[in-house]
Amino acid sequence: MSAVVEHDAGENGKQDFSMNSITVSSEAAAGKKPRSRLRLPDSRAWLAAGQWLVTLLLCAFLIVPVVMSILAGLTVNYFKGISSGFTLRWLGEVWTQYHGSVFLSLEVAAATLFITLLTGVPAGYVLARSKTRLSRVIEEFLVLPIALPGLASALALLVVYGGFTMFRMSVAFIVVGHVVFTLPFMVRAVAAVCASSDLRTLEEGAASLGASFMQRFVTIVLPNARPGIVAGALAVLTLSIGEFNLTWMLHTPDTKTLPVGLADTYASLRIEIGSAYTILFFIMTMPLLVAMQWLGVDATGQRSAAKKRGAASATKSITTP
Amino acid sequence: MSSLGATVMLSAAVTAATLVLSVIAGLLLARREFAFKRTLLALLTFPLAFPGVVVGFMVIMLAGRQGLIGALSLKLTGDRWVFAYSMSGLFLGYLYFSIPRVIVTVMASATKLDASLEEAARSLGASPWRITRDVVLPALSPGLIAAGAVCFATAMGAFGTAFTLATDIDVLPMTIYTEFTLNANMITAAGLSIVLGIVTWAVLALARSVSGSAVAASA
């Protein structure tokens, strides 16, 4: 506040070029200051307090249920409360009943990641490089499954491939669904990085030295795109492990992934088992989340905002001249 | 058709509430430095990876039959408030789902704000409220439009939360699901999902053309 007032006084002084007016104006400012001190900090302090209150309440809103479900999964009888004692019994029960779904989820996630890496990385690279209208159209189509609700994609998959019973019954069907859903995240993450680093120049340099396309792709494009690939891979894994909307429609009794099992327990079993299962889910996703926080990836599959802006301005500076 | 209206209303309400709350919290987090800021941020963004089913369960934990709100209200008013399995429970669930996402966006665009503009407004005697309305919010608006559109689209299509809470909730994804599984009415289900897809796609496309940045949802 005081810095602003002094700045004011300085400007007044500049206008008049006289020592006198500076003192006068700063006196006037000093005279004004106490009044504004009385008024402004008051309302501002209220605003700040309100802001803090909202933030902390939001935090509580988000975290309290998590803590509660962890506690509920560990108590003997949640209806009686924590006083009934802690136990690992529920966790054990969930593990014996549902460990299959945990492994299945991991397998599906790994397979999904493998396919998205194989297809998404080249796609992101090509889309970032080419400037034609066709590539924009293709990009729009590739990103469409993100905008489309999972339910709609699942219905579409069922209508088209539901007739192939062997395929319909196998885990591959779920993997296909997950690929449809997660591929855009990988493509976007890779495309953003490819567009931001000055790949074209590097590649031209390598080409002029006689490097073949494969050599360039492996030694230049992949290392440069690595941050995007890692970000995309983390997003794909997290999304695939947590994916429910599609999977619920596509699953068969033999192909239950973790979220499907979660929905089952929530719907039919006691709250302790549901909570214990949720703890299992937390344990599985925690490493991924920590890695994402650590690398500054946000869960929408792009790198942190600062990097994104960097990427955006970089593409602009490349395309404008 | 009534479920379409209900879904749109619900999504709009969730979007509005999320935007207001997240702007308040996001500005605080982006502007100030304080101890435990990283921790607070980590806590606020922790639910980002929760699927809708888990979010639904969190709502049950809060407002279900054995939930926290029920226990508190029982002590305070002698009445057990259980609203997890209704529209307001769904509202809570979508809020839970969207807030972390929008806070991240708000913080990203708040760090881009030019502090000198606000200082100028303040030195000209603008009240904090006017500064917020005339300087801060217009500067944030592209990010807010994008985030709001994503929020809306996600709420329209969210199925997991509704599925976990559903006893008598009539939202579009649930309608599609029941049409498909219980009534085996493939044509209605497909038609409704096309409607759903068009609405979400249109909202996202509109937001993208307004804000000029890449908008994408994730469910």
XYZ file of C-alpha atoms in Angstrom:
540
model
C 0.000 0.000 0.000
C 2.646 2.483 1.037
C 4.717 1.734 -2.054
C 1.783 2.773 -4.182
C 1.327 6.015 -2.293
C 4.993 6.905 -2.599
C 4.849 6.186 -6.290
C 1.910 8.552 -6.546
C 3.829 11.249 -4.735
C 6.816 10.756 -7.000
C 4.710 11.243 -10.086
C 3.165 14.390 -8.744
C 6.671 15.672 -8.075
C 7.736 14.915 -11.608
C 4.882 16.934 -12.982
C 5.763 20.079 -11.031
C 9.546 19.748 -10.911
C 9.649 21.487 -7.555
C 10.799 20.249 -4.204
C 7.940 21.993 -2.521
C 5.155 20.188 -4.322
C 6.723 16.842 -3.510
C 6.526 17.508 0.191
C 3.039 18.886 -0.148
C 1.749 15.960 -2.122
C 3.398 13.422 0.124
C 1.876 15.178 3.094
C -1.484 14.997 1.419
C -0.895 11.333 0.798
C 0.171 10.828 4.381
C -2.972 12.582 5.502
C -5.061 10.316 3.330
C -3.312 7.132 4.356
C -4.650 6.580 7.876
C -8.203 6.869 6.624
C -7.732 4.299 3.948
C -5.884 2.107 6.458
C -8.971 2.111 8.577
C -11.258 1.174 5.753
C -9.342 -0.999 3.322
C -7.464 -3.504 5.474
C -10.698 -4.197 7.192
C -12.608 -5.387 4.150
C -9.493 -6.916 2.690
C -8.811 -8.874 5.844
C -12.371 -10.162 5.729
C -11.942 -11.153 2.111
C -8.684 -12.929 2.831
C -10.210 -14.734 5.777
C -13.142 -15.795 3.618
C -10.774 -16.982 0.936
C -8.872 -19.059 3.453
C -12.078 -20.470 4.826
C -13.296 -21.559 1.400
C -9.951 -23.106 0.518
C -9.665 -25.044 3.742
C -13.275 -26.172 3.521
C -12.685 -27.418 -0.010
C -9.622 -29.254 1.169
C -11.624 -30.847 3.969
C -14.416 -31.704 1.523
C -11.930 -33.535 -0.679
C -9.794 -35.218 1.930
C -12.144 -36.088 4.793
C -14.006 -38.806 2.861
C -10.691 -40.344 1.819
C -9.549 -40.519 5.424
C -12.943 -41.841 6.480
C -12.917 -44.621 3.936
C -9.398 -45.632 4.948
C -10.495 -45.741 8.585
C -13.668 -47.609 7.709
C -11.677 -50.219 5.833
C -9.551 -50.850 8.888
C -12.150 -50.863 11.666
C -13.780 -54.032 12.942
C -17.291 -52.653 12.786
C -17.804 -49.271 11.215
C -21.359 -48.979 12.438
C -20.128 -49.089 16.017
C -17.268 -46.773 15.217
C -13.516 -46.806 15.605
C -13.845 -47.920 19.225
C -14.530 -51.440 18.003
C -10.841 -51.697 17.144
C -8.696 -51.952 14.051
C -8.234 -54.995 11.905
C -6.720 -56.079 8.627
C -9.408 -58.687 8.188
C -11.368 -56.760 5.569
C -8.282 -56.109 3.515
C -7.471 -59.807 3.630
C -10.978 -60.727 2.620
C -10.945 -58.313 -0.285
C -7.597 -59.630 -1.397
C -8.720 -63.252 -1.446
C -11.915 -62.382 -3.298
C -10.704 -59.767 -5.696
C -6.963 -60.099 -6.208
C -7.769 -61.306 -9.694
C -9.237 -57.936 -10.579
C -6.113 -56.160 -9.350
C -3.862 -58.196 -11.608
C -6.287 -57.953 -14.487
C -6.335 -54.178 -14.129
C -2.551 -54.064 -14.149
C -2.408 -56.323 -17.209
C -4.988 -54.270 -19.067
C -3.149 -51.065 -18.154
C 0.156 -52.500 -19.350
C -1.338 -53.711 -22.622
C -3.078 -50.367 -23.147
C 0.148 -48.530 -22.468
C 2.023 -50.739 -24.917
C -0.471 -50.100 -27.718
C -0.749 -46.378 -27.064
C 3.043 -46.059 -27.040
C 3.332 -47.960 -30.278
C 0.638 -45.953 -32.063
C 0.350 -42.712 -30.124
C 3.968 -41.601 -30.222
C 4.340 -41.706 -34.015
C 0.872 -40.190 -34.395
C 1.670 -37.310 -32.074
C 4.932 -36.715 -33.890
C 3.347 -36.657 -37.322
C 0.434 -34.467 -36.226
C 2.786 -31.961 -34.622
C 4.901 -31.802 -37.766
C 2.389 -31.623 -40.540
C 0.488 -28.421 -41.029
C -2.048 -29.601 -43.575
C -5.779 -29.347 -43.125
C -6.121 -33.112 -43.296
C -3.908 -33.564 -40.256
C -6.053 -31.107 -38.308
C -9.152 -33.107 -39.233
C -7.453 -36.335 -38.184
C -6.431 -34.692 -34.926
C -10.012 -33.657 -34.280
C -11.178 -37.230 -34.827
C -8.428 -38.628 -32.618
C -9.365 -36.302 -29.777
C -13.086 -36.910 -30.181
C -13.208 -39.893 -27.778
C -12.190 -37.548 -24.958
C -15.217 -35.373 -25.548
C -17.478 -38.347 -26.073
C -18.848 -39.845 -22.866
C -17.396 -43.284 -22.151
C -20.874 -44.752 -22.251
C -21.350 -43.689 -25.849
C -17.991 -45.098 -26.932
C -18.791 -48.348 -25.172
C -22.143 -48.625 -26.922
C -20.472 -47.954 -30.241
C -17.876 -50.659 -29.607
C -20.596 -53.102 -28.585
C -22.653 -52.414 -31.677
C -19.715 -52.832 -34.026
C -17.788 -55.688 -32.426
C -20.367 -57.263 -30.119
C -21.092 -59.943 -32.698
C -17.607 -61.435 -32.566
C -18.211 -63.623 -29.546
C -14.624 -64.755 -29.022
C -13.378 -61.203 -29.106
C -16.307 -59.945 -27.063
C -15.556 -62.425 -24.275
C -11.840 -61.783 -24.066
C -9.833 -59.222 -22.185
C -8.724 -57.814 -25.522
C -12.124 -56.180 -25.871
C -11.539 -54.153 -22.717
C -8.042 -53.279 -23.839
C -9.472 -51.958 -27.093
C -11.930 -49.811 -25.163
C -9.148 -48.422 -22.995
C -6.996 -47.678 -26.017
C -9.824 -45.749 -27.647
C -10.236 -43.756 -24.470
C -6.578 -43.115 -23.587
C -4.918 -42.774 -26.977
C -5.849 -39.069 -27.327
C -4.052 -38.272 -24.092
C -0.860 -39.855 -25.333
C -1.132 -38.223 -28.749
C -1.692 -34.788 -27.268
C 1.119 -35.055 -24.750
C 3.571 -36.155 -27.447
C 2.324 -33.611 -29.976
C 2.699 -30.753 -27.474
C 6.322 -31.623 -26.792
C 7.136 -32.238 -30.441
C 5.691 -28.865 -31.349
C 7.628 -27.056 -28.633
C 11.122 -28.386 -29.260
C 12.663 -27.312 -32.512
C 12.700 -30.780 -33.991
C 12.634 -29.763 -37.621
C 15.964 -27.955 -37.468
C 17.597 -30.785 -35.551
C 16.269 -33.312 -37.988
C 17.373 -31.309 -41.011
C 20.807 -31.122 -39.506
C 20.893 -34.864 -39.026
C 19.491 -35.492 -42.491
C 22.125 -33.295 -44.069
C 24.723 -35.443 -42.333
C 23.203 -38.507 -43.965
C 21.041 -39.939 -41.194
C 18.168 -42.105 -42.382
C 14.631 -41.541 -41.146
C 14.817 -44.392 -38.656
C 18.111 -43.076 -37.291
C 16.627 -39.620 -36.901
C 13.483 -40.906 -35.258
C 15.339 -43.041 -32.736
C 18.212 -40.707 -31.929
C 16.555 -37.303 -32.172
C 12.775 -37.449 -32.024
C 12.392 -40.003 -29.250
C 14.897 -38.456 -26.805
C 13.434 -35.000 -27.380
C 9.874 -36.170 -26.962
C 10.674 -38.139 -23.837
C 9.054 -35.737 -21.350
C 5.832 -35.874 -23.335
C 6.008 -39.627 -23.670
C 6.531 -40.050 -19.934
C 3.692 -37.658 -19.142
C 1.399 -39.404 -21.589
C 2.348 -42.827 -20.273
C 1.569 -41.853 -16.701
C -1.763 -40.396 -17.743
C -2.606 -43.519 -19.746
C -1.769 -45.822 -16.831
C -3.784 -43.794 -14.337
C -6.770 -43.474 -16.628
C -6.713 -47.124 -17.580
C -6.553 -48.326 -13.977
C -9.393 -46.028 -12.982
C -11.554 -46.369 -16.086
C -15.093 -47.429 -15.256
C -17.625 -45.948 -17.687
C -16.433 -47.958 -20.664
C -15.322 -51.002 -18.757
C -18.616 -51.500 -16.990
C -20.370 -51.857 -20.319
C -17.685 -54.008 -21.880
C -16.860 -56.386 -19.055
C -17.996 -59.975 -18.710
C -18.001 -61.921 -15.437
C -14.555 -63.230 -16.345
C -13.074 -59.858 -17.146
C -13.632 -57.734 -14.075
C -11.188 -54.895 -13.624
C -10.616 -53.112 -10.363
C -13.173 -50.296 -10.729
C -15.796 -52.813 -11.828
C -15.106 -54.833 -8.698
C -15.330 -51.623 -6.692
C -18.769 -50.888 -8.069
C -19.815 -54.445 -7.229
C -18.723 -54.199 -3.619
C -20.241 -50.749 -3.168
C -23.541 -51.960 -4.456
C -23.815 -55.230 -2.634
C -21.439 -55.713 0.272
C -20.897 -54.065 3.630
C -19.224 -50.733 3.879
C -16.034 -52.087 5.452
C -15.300 -54.281 2.450
C -15.984 -51.458 0.034
C -13.643 -49.259 2.031
C -10.938 -51.901 2.200
C -11.184 -52.333 -1.552
C -10.887 -48.580 -1.945
C -7.723 -48.667 0.168
C -6.363 -51.238 -2.255
C -7.156 -48.878 -5.105
C -5.404 -45.987 -3.335
C -2.330 -48.136 -2.825
C -2.282 -48.991 -6.507
C -2.690 -45.486 -7.849
C -0.600 -43.687 -5.239
C 2.791 -44.313 -6.897
C 1.413 -43.026 -10.195
C -0.027 -39.929 -8.570
C 3.187 -39.163 -6.745
C 5.120 -39.566 -9.968
C 2.717 -37.234 -11.730
C 2.983 -34.578 -9.042
C 6.705 -34.933 -9.050
C 6.991 -34.500 -12.812
C 4.385 -31.746 -12.898
C 1.975 -33.630 -15.115
C -1.650 -32.771 -14.699
C -4.164 -35.530 -15.029
C -5.598 -34.222 -18.268
C -2.510 -35.654 -19.877
C -0.577 -32.514 -20.590
C 2.492 -31.179 -18.943
C 2.279 -28.441 -16.329
C 0.770 -25.143 -17.356
C 4.060 -23.311 -17.531
C 5.424 -25.835 -19.957
C 2.232 -25.775 -21.950
C 2.407 -22.059 -22.356
C 6.012 -22.422 -23.357
C 4.971 -24.932 -25.930
C 2.210 -22.700 -27.226
C 4.453 -19.671 -27.582
C 7.137 -21.809 -29.168
C 4.776 -23.091 -31.837
C 3.642 -19.567 -32.455
C 7.176 -18.329 -32.882
C 7.893 -21.173 -35.279
C 4.836 -20.639 -37.433
C 4.721 -16.850 -37.591
C 7.871 -15.935 -39.546
C -36.327 -36.233 -22.501
C -36.930 -35.081 -18.943
C -33.666 -36.718 -17.961
C -31.873 -34.622 -20.566
C -33.240 -31.445 -19.010
C -32.337 -32.620 -15.515
C -28.836 -33.553 -16.626
C -28.249 -30.202 -18.297
C -29.547 -28.327 -15.247
C -27.419 -30.382 -12.890
C -24.314 -29.962 -15.023
C -24.843 -26.224 -15.272
C -25.282 -25.908 -11.518
C -22.190 -27.987 -10.855
C -20.192 -25.926 -13.328
C -21.238 -22.635 -11.739
C -20.556 -23.787 -8.187
C -17.222 -25.319 -9.138
C -16.078 -22.188 -10.931
C -16.931 -19.893 -8.024
C -15.305 -22.076 -5.382
C -12.253 -22.877 -7.457
C -11.618 -19.255 -8.391
C -11.640 -18.293 -4.723
C -9.310 -21.101 -3.715
C -7.192 -21.008 -6.850
C -6.457 -17.304 -6.511
C -5.382 -17.798 -2.927
C -3.102 -20.671 -3.866
C -1.608 -18.954 -6.878
C -1.006 -15.562 -5.292
C 0.281 -16.254 -1.827
C 3.267 -17.994 -0.463
C 2.822 -19.773 2.808
C 4.050 -22.731 4.743
C 2.546 -26.069 3.709
C 1.419 -24.634 0.392
C 2.765 -27.651 -1.457
C 1.031 -29.981 0.969
C -2.263 -28.163 0.618
C -1.935 -28.239 -3.136
C -1.111 -31.932 -3.121
C -4.178 -32.608 -0.975
C -6.409 -30.564 -3.256
C -5.206 -32.278 -6.413
C -5.040 -35.757 -4.912
C -8.564 -36.755 -6.060
C -7.686 -35.993 -9.703
C -7.152 -39.650 -10.471
C -10.265 -40.975 -8.757
C -12.680 -42.655 -11.104
C -16.359 -41.781 -10.840
C -17.138 -44.917 -8.857
C -14.716 -43.958 -6.102
C -16.079 -40.412 -6.100
C -19.531 -41.869 -5.594
C -18.261 -43.875 -2.662
C -16.704 -40.738 -1.180
C -20.111 -39.084 -1.335
C -21.609 -42.087 0.428
C -18.919 -41.680 3.057
C -19.923 -38.049 3.511
C -23.660 -38.098 3.150
C -24.669 -41.740 3.147
C -26.519 -43.725 5.773
C -23.440 -44.025 7.958
C -21.895 -40.810 6.673
C -20.233 -37.929 8.429
C -22.878 -35.325 7.634
C -25.583 -37.644 8.892
C -23.728 -38.223 12.150
C -23.087 -34.510 12.633
C -26.639 -33.473 11.904
C -27.897 -36.197 14.210
C -25.920 -34.657 17.032
C -26.820 -31.066 16.192
C -30.443 -31.264 15.153
C -31.473 -34.772 16.095
C -32.157 -35.500 12.458
C -30.083 -37.758 10.258
C -29.506 -36.094 6.918
C -28.994 -38.665 4.215
C -28.904 -37.178 0.766
C -26.182 -39.189 -0.950
C -28.670 -41.142 -3.032
C -30.489 -38.173 -4.488
C -29.815 -35.372 -6.940
C -27.964 -33.370 -4.287
C -25.703 -36.313 -3.616
C -24.911 -36.432 -7.294
C -24.292 -32.695 -7.216
C -21.817 -33.232 -4.384
C -20.143 -36.023 -6.301
C -19.680 -33.978 -9.471
C -18.388 -31.119 -7.373
C -15.878 -33.488 -5.802
C -14.877 -34.619 -9.245
C -14.526 -31.205 -10.873
C -13.016 -29.006 -8.187
C -9.453 -30.350 -8.358
C -9.442 -30.063 -12.139
C -10.704 -26.502 -12.204
C -8.412 -25.357 -9.395
C -5.431 -26.523 -11.422
C -6.642 -24.518 -14.431
C -7.410 -21.413 -12.395
C -3.974 -21.500 -10.815
C -2.341 -21.855 -14.199
C -4.095 -18.782 -15.572
C -3.742 -16.818 -12.311
C 0.033 -17.048 -12.464
C -0.175 -15.362 -15.873
C -1.984 -12.327 -14.425
C -0.187 -9.017 -14.623
C 0.123 -7.747 -11.060
C 0.783 -4.172 -12.196
C -2.759 -3.874 -13.580
C -4.192 -4.594 -10.171
C -1.786 -2.204 -8.509
C -2.851 0.493 -10.917
C -6.499 -0.146 -10.177
C -5.808 -0.091 -6.467
C -3.847 3.152 -6.651
C -6.804 4.670 -8.488
C -8.969 3.816 -5.517
C -10.831 0.742 -6.730
C -12.268 -1.463 -4.027
C -11.111 -5.089 -3.808
C -14.461 -6.179 -5.144
C -14.193 -3.891 -8.165
C -10.632 -5.021 -8.820
C -11.807 -8.594 -8.816
C -14.711 -7.844 -11.127
C -13.014 -5.492 -13.581
C -9.414 -6.688 -13.630
C -8.959 -10.198 -12.317
C -12.002 -11.992 -13.698
C -11.698 -10.694 -17.277
C -8.063 -11.756 -17.285
C -8.983 -15.205 -16.031
C -11.984 -15.644 -18.304
C -10.399 -17.645 -21.161
C -9.146 -20.220 -18.702
C -12.444 -20.190 -16.861
C -14.469 -20.724 -20.022
C -12.285 -23.654 -20.977
C -12.412 -25.157 -17.509
C -16.152 -24.588 -17.247
C -16.781 -26.314 -20.550
C -14.720 -29.322 -19.508
C -16.547 -29.378 -16.206
C -19.921 -29.263 -17.922
C -19.031 -31.938 -20.432
C -17.685 -34.231 -17.751
C -20.762 -33.790 -15.597
C -22.984 -34.560 -18.588
C -21.279 -37.828 -19.323
C -20.247 -38.985 -15.845
C -21.653 -42.428 -15.352
C -19.648 -44.011 -12.542
C -20.789 -41.606 -9.836
C -24.414 -41.833 -10.850
C -24.144 -45.596 -11.012
C -22.767 -45.850 -7.485
C -25.359 -43.535 -6.011
C -28.278 -44.424 -8.196
C -31.434 -45.507 -6.610
C -33.800 -42.991 -8.089
C -31.596 -40.561 -9.961
C -32.761 -39.746 -13.429
C -29.783 -38.438 -15.381
C -29.016 -39.114 -19.002
C -26.143 -41.603 -18.612
C -28.268 -43.662 -16.232
C -31.195 -43.545 -18.633
C -28.981 -44.771 -21.436
C -27.692 -47.538 -19.240
C -31.108 -48.753 -18.122
C -32.493 -48.514 -21.651
C -29.636 -50.656 -22.861
C -29.358 -53.280 -20.139
C -32.820 -53.646 -18.636
C -35.037 -52.832 -21.562
C -32.553 -54.030 -24.199
C -33.674 -51.040 -26.183
C -30.612 -50.563 -28.319
C -32.076 -47.917 -30.580
C -33.168 -45.572 -27.798
C -29.871 -46.057 -26.011
C -27.889 -45.299 -29.149
C -30.060 -42.278 -29.942
C -29.666 -40.879 -26.454
C -25.925 -41.365 -26.477
C -25.732 -39.539 -29.779
C -27.651 -36.670 -28.191
C -25.294 -36.777 -25.219
C -22.242 -36.843 -27.459
C -23.490 -33.939 -29.560
C -24.260 -31.778 -26.523
C -20.863 -32.328 -24.915
C -18.991 -31.955 -28.183
C -20.868 -28.744 -28.986
C -20.110 -27.250 -25.572
C -16.435 -28.084 -25.901
C -16.248 -26.775 -29.458
C -18.013 -23.568 -28.452
C -15.643 -23.020 -25.549
C -12.682 -23.693 -27.784
C -13.777 -21.146 -30.339
C -14.426 -18.576 -27.605
C -11.317 -19.078 -25.536
C -9.080 -20.074 -28.408
C -7.216 -22.724 -26.494
C -7.237 -26.469 -26.474
C -10.113 -27.772 -24.432
C -10.382 -31.379 -23.469
C -12.378 -33.363 -21.012
C -11.454 -36.423 -19.117
C -13.831 -38.773 -17.461
